[in-house]
Short mmCIF file of C-alpha atoms in Angstrom, two decimals:
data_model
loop_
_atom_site.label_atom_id
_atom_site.label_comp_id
_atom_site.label_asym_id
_atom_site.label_seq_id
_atom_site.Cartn_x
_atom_site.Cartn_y
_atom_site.Cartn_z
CA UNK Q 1 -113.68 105.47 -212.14
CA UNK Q 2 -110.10 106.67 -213.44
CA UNK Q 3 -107.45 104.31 -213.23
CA UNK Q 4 -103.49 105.19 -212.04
CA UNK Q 5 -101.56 104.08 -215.56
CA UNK Q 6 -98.05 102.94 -214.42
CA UNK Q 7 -95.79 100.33 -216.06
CA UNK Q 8 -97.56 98.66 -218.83
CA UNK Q 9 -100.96 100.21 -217.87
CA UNK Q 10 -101.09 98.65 -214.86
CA UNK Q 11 -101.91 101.05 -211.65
CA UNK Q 12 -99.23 101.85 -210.06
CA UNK Q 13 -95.54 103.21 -210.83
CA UNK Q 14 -93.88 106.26 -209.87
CA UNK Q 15 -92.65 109.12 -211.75
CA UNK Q 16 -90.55 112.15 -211.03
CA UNK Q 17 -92.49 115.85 -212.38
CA UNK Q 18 -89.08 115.99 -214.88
CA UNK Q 19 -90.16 112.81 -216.27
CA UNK Q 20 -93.83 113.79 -217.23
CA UNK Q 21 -92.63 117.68 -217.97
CA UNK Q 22 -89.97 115.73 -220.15
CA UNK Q 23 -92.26 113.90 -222.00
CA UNK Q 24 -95.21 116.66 -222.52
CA UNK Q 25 -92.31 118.64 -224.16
CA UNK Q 26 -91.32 115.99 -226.35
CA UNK Q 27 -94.63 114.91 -227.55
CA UNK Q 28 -95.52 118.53 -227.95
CA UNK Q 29 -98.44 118.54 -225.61
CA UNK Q 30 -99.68 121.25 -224.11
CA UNK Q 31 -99.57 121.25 -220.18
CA UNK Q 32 -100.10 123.31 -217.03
CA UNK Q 33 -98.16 122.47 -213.73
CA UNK Q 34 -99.22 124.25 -210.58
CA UNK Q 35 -98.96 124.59 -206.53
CA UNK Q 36 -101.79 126.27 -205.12
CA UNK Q 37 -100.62 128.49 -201.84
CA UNK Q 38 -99.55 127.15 -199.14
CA UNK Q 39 -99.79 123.82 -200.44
CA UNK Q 40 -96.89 121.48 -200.79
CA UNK Q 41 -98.90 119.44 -203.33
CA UNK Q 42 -97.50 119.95 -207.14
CA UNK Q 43 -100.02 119.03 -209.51
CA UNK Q 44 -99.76 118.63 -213.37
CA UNK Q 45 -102.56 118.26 -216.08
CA UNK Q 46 -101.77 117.20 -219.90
CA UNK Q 47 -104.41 118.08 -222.70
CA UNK Q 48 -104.16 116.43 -225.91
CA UNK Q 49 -107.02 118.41 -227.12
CA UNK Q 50 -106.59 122.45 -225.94
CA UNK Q 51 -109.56 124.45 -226.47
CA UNK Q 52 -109.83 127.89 -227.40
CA UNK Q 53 -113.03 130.00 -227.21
CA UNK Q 54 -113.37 133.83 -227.94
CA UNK Q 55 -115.19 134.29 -224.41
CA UNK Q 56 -114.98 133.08 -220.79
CA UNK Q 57 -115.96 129.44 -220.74
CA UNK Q 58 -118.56 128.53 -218.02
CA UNK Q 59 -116.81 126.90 -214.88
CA UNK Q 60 -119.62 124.87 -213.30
CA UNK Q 61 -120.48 122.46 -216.14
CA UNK Q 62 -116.29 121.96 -216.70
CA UNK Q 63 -114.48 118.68 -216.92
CA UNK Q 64 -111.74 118.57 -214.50
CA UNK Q 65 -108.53 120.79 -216.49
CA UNK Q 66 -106.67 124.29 -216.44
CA UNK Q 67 -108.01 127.36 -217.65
CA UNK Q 68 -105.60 129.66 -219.33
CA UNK Q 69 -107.11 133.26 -219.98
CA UNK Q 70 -105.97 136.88 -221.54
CA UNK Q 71 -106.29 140.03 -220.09
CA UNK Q 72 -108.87 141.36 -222.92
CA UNK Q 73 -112.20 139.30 -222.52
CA UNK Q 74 -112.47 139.74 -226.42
CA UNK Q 75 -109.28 140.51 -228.09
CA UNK Q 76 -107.16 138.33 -230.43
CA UNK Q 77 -105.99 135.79 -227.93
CA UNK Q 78 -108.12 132.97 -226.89
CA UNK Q 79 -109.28 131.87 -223.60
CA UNK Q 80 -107.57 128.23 -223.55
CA UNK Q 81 -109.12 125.35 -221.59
CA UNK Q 82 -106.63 122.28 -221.28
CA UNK Q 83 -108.73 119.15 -220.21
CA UNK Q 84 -107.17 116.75 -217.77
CA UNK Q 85 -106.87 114.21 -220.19
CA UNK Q 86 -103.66 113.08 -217.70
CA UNK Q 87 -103.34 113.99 -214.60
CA UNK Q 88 -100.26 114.08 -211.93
CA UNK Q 89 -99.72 114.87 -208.38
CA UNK Q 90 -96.48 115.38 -206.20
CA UNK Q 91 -97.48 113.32 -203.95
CA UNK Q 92 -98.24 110.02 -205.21
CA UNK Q 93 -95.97 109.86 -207.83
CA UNK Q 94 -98.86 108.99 -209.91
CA UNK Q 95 -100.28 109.76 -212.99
CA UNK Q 96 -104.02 109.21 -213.72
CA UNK Q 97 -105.66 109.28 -217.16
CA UNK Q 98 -109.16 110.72 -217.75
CA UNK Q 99 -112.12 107.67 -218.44
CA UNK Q 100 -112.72 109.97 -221.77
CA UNK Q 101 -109.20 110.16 -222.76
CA UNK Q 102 -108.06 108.84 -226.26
CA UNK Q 103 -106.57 105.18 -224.82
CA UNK Q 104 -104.29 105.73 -227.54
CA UNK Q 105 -102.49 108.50 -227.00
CA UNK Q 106 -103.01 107.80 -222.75
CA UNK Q 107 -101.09 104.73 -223.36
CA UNK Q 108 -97.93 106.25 -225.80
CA UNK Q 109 -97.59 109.10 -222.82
CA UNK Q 110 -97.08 106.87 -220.47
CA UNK Q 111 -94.83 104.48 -222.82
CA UNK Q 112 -92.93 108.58 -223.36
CA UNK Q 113 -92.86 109.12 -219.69
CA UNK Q 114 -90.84 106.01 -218.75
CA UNK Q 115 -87.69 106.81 -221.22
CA UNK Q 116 -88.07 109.99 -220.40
CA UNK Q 117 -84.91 110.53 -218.27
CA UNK Q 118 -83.29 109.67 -221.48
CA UNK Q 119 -81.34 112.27 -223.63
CA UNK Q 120 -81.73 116.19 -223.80
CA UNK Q 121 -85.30 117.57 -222.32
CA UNK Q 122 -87.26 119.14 -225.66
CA UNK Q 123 -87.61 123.35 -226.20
CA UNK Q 124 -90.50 124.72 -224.86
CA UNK Q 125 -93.04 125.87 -227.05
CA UNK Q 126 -92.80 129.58 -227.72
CA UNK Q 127 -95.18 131.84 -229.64
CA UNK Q 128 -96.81 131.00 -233.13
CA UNK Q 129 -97.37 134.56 -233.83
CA UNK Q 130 -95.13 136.51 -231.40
CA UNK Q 131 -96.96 139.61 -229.80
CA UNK Q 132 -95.45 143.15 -230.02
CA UNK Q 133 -93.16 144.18 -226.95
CA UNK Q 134 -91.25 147.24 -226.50
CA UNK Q 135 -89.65 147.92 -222.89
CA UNK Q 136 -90.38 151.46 -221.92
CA UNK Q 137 -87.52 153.29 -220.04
CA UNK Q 138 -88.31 155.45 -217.44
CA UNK Q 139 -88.90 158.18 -219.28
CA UNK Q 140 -91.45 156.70 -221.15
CA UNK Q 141 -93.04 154.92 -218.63
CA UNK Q 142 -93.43 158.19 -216.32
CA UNK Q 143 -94.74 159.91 -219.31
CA UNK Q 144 -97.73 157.66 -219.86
CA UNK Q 145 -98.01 157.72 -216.27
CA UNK Q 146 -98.30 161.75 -216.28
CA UNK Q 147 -100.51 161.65 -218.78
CA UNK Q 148 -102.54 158.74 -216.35
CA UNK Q 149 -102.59 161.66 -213.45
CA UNK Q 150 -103.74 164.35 -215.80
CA UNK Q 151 -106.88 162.12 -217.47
CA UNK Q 152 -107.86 160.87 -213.60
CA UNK Q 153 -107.75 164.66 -212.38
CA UNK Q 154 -109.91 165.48 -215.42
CA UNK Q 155 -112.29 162.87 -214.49
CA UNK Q 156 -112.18 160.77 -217.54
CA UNK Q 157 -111.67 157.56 -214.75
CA UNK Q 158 -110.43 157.34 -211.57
CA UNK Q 159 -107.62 155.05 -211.62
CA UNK Q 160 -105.93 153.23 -214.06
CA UNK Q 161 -103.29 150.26 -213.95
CA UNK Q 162 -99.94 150.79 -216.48
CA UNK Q 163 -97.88 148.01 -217.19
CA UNK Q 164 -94.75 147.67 -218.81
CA UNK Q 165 -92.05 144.94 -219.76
CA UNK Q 166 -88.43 144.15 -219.69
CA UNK Q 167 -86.87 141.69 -221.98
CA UNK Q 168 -83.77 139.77 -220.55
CA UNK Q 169 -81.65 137.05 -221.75
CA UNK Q 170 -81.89 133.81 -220.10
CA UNK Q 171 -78.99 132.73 -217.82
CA UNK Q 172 -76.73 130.28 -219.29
CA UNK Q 173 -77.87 126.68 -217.94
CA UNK Q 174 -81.56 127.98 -217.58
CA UNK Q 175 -83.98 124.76 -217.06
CA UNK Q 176 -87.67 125.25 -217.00
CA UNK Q 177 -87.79 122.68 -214.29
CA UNK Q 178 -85.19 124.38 -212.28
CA UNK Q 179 -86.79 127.79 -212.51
CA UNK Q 180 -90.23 126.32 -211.81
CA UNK Q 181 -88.52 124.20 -208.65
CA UNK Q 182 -87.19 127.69 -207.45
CA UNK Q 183 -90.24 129.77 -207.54
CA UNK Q 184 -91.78 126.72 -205.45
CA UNK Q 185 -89.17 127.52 -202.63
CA UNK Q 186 -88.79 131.51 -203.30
CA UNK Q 187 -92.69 132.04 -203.06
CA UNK Q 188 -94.78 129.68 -200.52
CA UNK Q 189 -97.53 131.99 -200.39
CA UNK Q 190 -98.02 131.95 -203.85
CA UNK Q 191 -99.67 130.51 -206.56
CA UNK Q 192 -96.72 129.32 -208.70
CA UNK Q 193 -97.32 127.62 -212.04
CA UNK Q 194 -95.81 126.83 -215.41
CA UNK Q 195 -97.80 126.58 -218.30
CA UNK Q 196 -96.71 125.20 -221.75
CA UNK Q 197 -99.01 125.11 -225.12
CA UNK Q 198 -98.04 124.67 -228.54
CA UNK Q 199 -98.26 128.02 -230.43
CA UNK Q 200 -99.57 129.63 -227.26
CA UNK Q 201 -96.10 129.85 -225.88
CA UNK Q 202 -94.73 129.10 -221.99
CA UNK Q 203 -94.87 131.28 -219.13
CA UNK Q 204 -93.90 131.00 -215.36
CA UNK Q 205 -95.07 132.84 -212.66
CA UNK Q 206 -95.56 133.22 -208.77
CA UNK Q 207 -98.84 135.07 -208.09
CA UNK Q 208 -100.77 136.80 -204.96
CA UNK Q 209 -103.97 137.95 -206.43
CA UNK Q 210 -106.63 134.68 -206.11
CA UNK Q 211 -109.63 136.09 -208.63
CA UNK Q 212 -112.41 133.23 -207.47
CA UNK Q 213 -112.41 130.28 -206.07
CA UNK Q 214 -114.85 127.57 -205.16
CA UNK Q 215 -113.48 124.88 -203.00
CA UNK Q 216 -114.76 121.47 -201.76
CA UNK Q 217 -117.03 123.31 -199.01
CA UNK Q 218 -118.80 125.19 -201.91
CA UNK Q 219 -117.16 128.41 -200.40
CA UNK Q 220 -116.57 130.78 -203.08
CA UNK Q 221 -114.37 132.68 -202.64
CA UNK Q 222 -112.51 136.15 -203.75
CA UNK Q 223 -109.98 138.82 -203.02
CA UNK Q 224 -109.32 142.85 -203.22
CA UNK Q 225 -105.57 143.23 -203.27
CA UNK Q 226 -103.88 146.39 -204.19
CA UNK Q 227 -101.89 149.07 -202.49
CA UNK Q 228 -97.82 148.08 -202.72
CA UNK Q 229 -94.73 148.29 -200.25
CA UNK Q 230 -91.26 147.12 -200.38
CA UNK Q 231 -91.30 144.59 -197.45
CA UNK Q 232 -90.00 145.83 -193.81
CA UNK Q 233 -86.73 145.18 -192.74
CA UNK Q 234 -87.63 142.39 -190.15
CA UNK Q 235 -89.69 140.68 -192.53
CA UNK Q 236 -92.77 141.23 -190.66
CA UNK Q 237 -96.10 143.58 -191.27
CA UNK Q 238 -96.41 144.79 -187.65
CA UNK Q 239 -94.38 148.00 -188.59
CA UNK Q 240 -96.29 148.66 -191.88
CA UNK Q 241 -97.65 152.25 -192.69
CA UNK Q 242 -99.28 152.81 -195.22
CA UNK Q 243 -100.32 156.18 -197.24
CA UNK Q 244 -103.24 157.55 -198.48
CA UNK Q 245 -102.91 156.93 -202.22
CA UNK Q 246 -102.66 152.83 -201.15
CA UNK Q 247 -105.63 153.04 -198.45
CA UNK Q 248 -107.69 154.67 -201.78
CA UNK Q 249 -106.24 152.19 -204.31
CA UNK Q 250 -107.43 149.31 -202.25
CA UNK Q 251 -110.40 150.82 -201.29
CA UNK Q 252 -111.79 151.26 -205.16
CA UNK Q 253 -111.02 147.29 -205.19
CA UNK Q 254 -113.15 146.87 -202.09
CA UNK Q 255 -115.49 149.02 -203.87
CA UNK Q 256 -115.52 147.04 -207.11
CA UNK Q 257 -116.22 143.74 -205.88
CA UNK Q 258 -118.97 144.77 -203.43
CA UNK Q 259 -120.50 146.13 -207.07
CA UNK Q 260 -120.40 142.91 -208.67
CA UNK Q 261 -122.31 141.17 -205.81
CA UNK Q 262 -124.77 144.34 -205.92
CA UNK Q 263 -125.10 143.35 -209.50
CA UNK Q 264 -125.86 140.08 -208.96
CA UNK Q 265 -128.18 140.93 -206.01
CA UNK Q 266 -126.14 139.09 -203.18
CA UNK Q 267 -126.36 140.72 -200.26
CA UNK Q 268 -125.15 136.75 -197.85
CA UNK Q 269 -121.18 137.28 -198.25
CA UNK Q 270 -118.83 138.18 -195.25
CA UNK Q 271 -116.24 140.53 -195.34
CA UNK Q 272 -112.40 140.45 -193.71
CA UNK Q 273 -110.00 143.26 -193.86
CA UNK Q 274 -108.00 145.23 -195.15
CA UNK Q 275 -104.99 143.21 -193.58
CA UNK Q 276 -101.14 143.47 -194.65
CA UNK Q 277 -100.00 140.50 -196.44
CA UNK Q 278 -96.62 139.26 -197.36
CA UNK Q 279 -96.11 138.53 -201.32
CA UNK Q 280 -92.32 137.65 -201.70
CA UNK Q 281 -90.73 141.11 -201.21
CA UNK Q 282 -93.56 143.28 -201.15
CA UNK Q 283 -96.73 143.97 -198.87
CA UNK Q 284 -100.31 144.32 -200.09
CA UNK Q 285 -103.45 145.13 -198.56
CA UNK Q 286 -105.76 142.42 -198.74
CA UNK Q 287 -109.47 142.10 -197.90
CA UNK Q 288 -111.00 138.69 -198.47
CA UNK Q 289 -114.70 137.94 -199.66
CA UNK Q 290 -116.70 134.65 -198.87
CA UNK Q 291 -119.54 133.22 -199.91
CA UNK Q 292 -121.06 129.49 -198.54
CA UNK Q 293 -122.89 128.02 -201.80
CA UNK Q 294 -124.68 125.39 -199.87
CA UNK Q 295 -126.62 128.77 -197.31
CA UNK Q 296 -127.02 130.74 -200.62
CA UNK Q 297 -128.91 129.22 -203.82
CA UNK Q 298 -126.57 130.97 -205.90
CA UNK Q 299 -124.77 127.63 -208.26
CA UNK Q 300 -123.58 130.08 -211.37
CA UNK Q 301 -121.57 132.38 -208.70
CA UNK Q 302 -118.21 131.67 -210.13
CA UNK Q 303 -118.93 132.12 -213.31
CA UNK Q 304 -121.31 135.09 -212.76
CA UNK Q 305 -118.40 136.50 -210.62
CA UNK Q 306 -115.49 135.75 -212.91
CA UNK Q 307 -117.41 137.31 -215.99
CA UNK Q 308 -117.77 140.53 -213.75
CA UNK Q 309 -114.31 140.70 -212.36
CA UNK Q 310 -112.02 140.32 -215.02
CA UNK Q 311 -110.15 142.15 -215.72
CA UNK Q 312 -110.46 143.70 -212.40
CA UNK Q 313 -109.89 147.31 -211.20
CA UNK Q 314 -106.56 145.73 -209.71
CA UNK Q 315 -105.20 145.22 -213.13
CA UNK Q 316 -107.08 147.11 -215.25
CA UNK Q 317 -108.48 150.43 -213.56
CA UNK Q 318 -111.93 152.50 -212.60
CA UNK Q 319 -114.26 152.48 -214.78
CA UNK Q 320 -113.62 149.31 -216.59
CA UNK Q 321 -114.47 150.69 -220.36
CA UNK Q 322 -112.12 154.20 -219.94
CA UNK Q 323 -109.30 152.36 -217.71
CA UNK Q 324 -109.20 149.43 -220.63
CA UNK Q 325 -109.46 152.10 -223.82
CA UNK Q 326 -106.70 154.15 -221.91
CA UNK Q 327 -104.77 150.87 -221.48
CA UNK Q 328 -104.83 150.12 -224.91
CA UNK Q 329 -104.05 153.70 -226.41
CA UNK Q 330 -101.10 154.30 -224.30
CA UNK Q 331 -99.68 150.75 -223.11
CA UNK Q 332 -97.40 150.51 -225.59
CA UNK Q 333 -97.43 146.77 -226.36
CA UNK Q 334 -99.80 143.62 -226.01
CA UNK Q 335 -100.40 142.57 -222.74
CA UNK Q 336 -100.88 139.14 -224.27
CA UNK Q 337 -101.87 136.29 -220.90
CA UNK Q 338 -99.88 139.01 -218.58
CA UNK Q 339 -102.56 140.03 -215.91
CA UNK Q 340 -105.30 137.73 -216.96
CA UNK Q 341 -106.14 134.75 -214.91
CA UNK Q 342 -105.15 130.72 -214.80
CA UNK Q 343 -105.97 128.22 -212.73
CA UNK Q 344 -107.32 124.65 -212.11
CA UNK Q 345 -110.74 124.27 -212.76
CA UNK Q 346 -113.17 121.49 -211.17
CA UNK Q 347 -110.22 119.27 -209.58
CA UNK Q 348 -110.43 117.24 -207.15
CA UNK Q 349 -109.65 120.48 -204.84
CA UNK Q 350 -112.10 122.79 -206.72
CA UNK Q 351 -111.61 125.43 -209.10
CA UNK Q 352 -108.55 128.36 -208.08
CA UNK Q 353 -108.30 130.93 -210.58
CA UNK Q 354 -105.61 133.60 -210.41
CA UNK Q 355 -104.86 136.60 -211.82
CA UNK Q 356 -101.45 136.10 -214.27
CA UNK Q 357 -99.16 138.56 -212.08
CA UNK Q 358 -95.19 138.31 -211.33
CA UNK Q 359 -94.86 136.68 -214.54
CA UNK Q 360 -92.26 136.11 -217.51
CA UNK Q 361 -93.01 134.67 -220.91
CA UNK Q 362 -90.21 132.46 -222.03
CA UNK Q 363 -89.49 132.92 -225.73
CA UNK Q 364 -86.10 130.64 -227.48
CA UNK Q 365 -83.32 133.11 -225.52
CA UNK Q 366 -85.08 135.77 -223.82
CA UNK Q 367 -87.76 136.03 -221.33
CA UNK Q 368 -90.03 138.60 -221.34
CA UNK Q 369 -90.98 139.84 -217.68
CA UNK Q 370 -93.88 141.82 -216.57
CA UNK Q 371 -95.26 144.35 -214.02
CA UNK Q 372 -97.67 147.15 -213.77
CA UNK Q 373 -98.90 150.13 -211.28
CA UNK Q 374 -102.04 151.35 -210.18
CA UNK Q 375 -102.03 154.96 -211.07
CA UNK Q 376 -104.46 157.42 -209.17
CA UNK Q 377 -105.23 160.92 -208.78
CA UNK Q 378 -102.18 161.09 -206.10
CA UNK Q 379 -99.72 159.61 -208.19
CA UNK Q 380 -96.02 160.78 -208.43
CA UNK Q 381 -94.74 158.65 -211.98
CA UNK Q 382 -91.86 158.48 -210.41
CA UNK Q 383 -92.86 156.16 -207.77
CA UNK Q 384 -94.80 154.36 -209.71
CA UNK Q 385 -91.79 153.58 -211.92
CA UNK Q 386 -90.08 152.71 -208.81
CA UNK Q 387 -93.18 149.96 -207.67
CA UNK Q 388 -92.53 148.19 -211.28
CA UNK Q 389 -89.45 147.50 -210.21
CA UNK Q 390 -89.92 146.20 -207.20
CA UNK Q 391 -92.24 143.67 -208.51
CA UNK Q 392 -89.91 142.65 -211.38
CA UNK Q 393 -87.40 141.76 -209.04
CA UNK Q 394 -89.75 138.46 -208.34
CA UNK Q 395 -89.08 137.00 -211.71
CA UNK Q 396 -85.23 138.87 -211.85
CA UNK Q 397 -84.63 136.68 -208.74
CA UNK Q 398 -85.55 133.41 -210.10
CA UNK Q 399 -83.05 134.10 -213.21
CA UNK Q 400 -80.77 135.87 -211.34
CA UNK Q 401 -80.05 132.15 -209.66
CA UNK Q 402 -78.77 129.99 -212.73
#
């Protein structure tokens, strides 16, 4: 049974999320805060231990924690599991320490959290080794793009996803807290989150794209999203029209994830879409995929499923192997976490994993936001140039308020 450690280790006491982000920061420990859509619900969970493996960790067997992934399955930056050593939720007020956790260390946190109010909040961790990044212009970034159009017409693949970044200053009077607090208003139908590890680095972002999920029902569950709009003018989808080269790039999502269950011989699933959904100031198309666990005899699906995904055709391309080599030849930079996946794993909710979209990295003075297109036969470079911006603006927003 956990126990609530408040005051003196009692159970009970109340704490604010800026006293236990406070004191994570000042004892150095890493820590993952999230809101899962349409929630109200802000949960936090502190790892004294992080662990990194070199592959995608199994979910079912998991302790309760955060999972913390990069785009490449097996490139040079680990897939980081932060066990809920401490837990905390919104609404309680509450924070709860794991049976397993080092009493020790439980006990100081909590001793941290209560003066925590007290003095300047601590820097957030940034980068031990910081990765390569070099913002294209447009120029560039149409040029790779061209070059996209011309492999996809030669049939080397049939779509591919380029990304690019744009390094800002921060704002004068930036606060993690205060950014986090208005992505939580900005983006309801997101998954919003902050994550924080020592020599990892810290990154904030406000995502659409749910990769798999298995909730309390033991309903897995996942998504193909692609296919990009600026929101209509009323703020509604009714009047949505979309072209051809979306219908197509959704459609090779569809495509991909009905392959994975093909793979995995699943044929019990049910299918809903494609719909328009809102995501901040753009519209998607969306179909969703379910799959009831306790009708099929199926108890590795998430795993089996996540291994298959990532990285999806939504972030990566089709096929996986010539999308990711193109990715990596004419990119430009490291992708680094930016469009791989995070979520909570095993809580008391289930496991939500995400993919790591409408992002920025926070380094000392700059933060380093992210966006990419799906590029297909039909592509103008142009446009696509244009799409990156639009989903920059989620991030710009959020700095654009301090």
């Amino acid at each position: 049974m956990e126990q609530a450690v408040g005051i003196g280790g009692e159970t009970g006491g109340h704490y604010t999320l800026e006293q236990v982000l406070t004191a994570a920061l000042r004892q150095q420990l890493a820590i993952a805060v999230w809101r899962l859509p349409l929630q109200t619900e802000v949960q936090a969970c502190i790892s004294f231990a992080p662990q990194s493996t070199p592959a995608i960790p199994a979910l079912e067997p998991s302790p309760a924690g955060f999972l913390f992934c990069p785009f490449e399955t097996e490139g040079e930056h680990g897939h980081i599991f932060l066990k809920a050593d401490i837990r905390y939720s919104s609404l309680t007020g509450q924070i709860t320490t794991a049976p397993d956790a080092p009493a020790t260390k439980a006990s100081l946190f909590t001793e941290v959290v209560m003066q925590s109010e007290i003095g300047e909040p601590s820097a957030w961790p940034i980068p031990a080794k910081p990765t390569r990044h070099a913002d294209r212009n447009e120029e560039t970034f149409t040029a790779a793009a061209s070059l996209a159009v011309d492999a996809i017409r030669a049939e080397t693949m049939e779509k591919v996803v380029l990304s690019r970044t744009s390094t800002t200053p921060l704002p004068a009077g930036f606060s993690l807290l205060k950014a986090f607090e208005k992505m939580l208003a900005a983006y309801p139908n997101a998954f919003v989150s902050l994550v924080a590890i020592p020599g990892v680095g810290t990154w904030l972002g406000a995502t659409p794209e749910i990769l798999v999920s298995v909730d309390q029902q033991q309903v897995f569950k996942t998504v193909a999203l692609a296919g990009t709009q600026p929101l209509c003018e009323d703020g509604s989808t009714a009047n949505a029209i979309w072209r051809q080269k979306e219908i197509e790039e959704q459609g090779m999502v569809e495509r991909y994830v009905l392959s994975c269950f093909k793979k995995l011989r699943l044929r019990e699933y049910t299918e809903v879409g494609p719909r328009t959904v809102i995501a901040g100031n753009l519209m998607h198309l969306r179909t969703d995929f379910k799959v009831d666990l306790k009708e099929v005899d199926f108890p590795t699906l998430g795993t089996d499923m996540l291994r298959l995904l990532h990285p999806t055709s939504a972030v990566c391309g089709l096929p996986k192997e010539p999308s990711q080599r193109f990715i990596l030849d004419h990119e430009g930079y490291d992708r680094c976490y930016y469009s791989g996946f995070l979520g909570p794993v095993n809580s008391e909710a289930g496991t939500y994993l995400f993919v790591n979209l409408r992002c920025m990295q926070l380094l000392e003075h700059e933060a380093v936001l992210y966006a990419g297109a799906g590029i297909t036969g039909e592509s103008s470079p142009e446009k696509e140039w244009q799409e990156t911006r639009h989903k920059l603006q989620t991030m710009f927003k959020i700095l654009s308020e301090f």
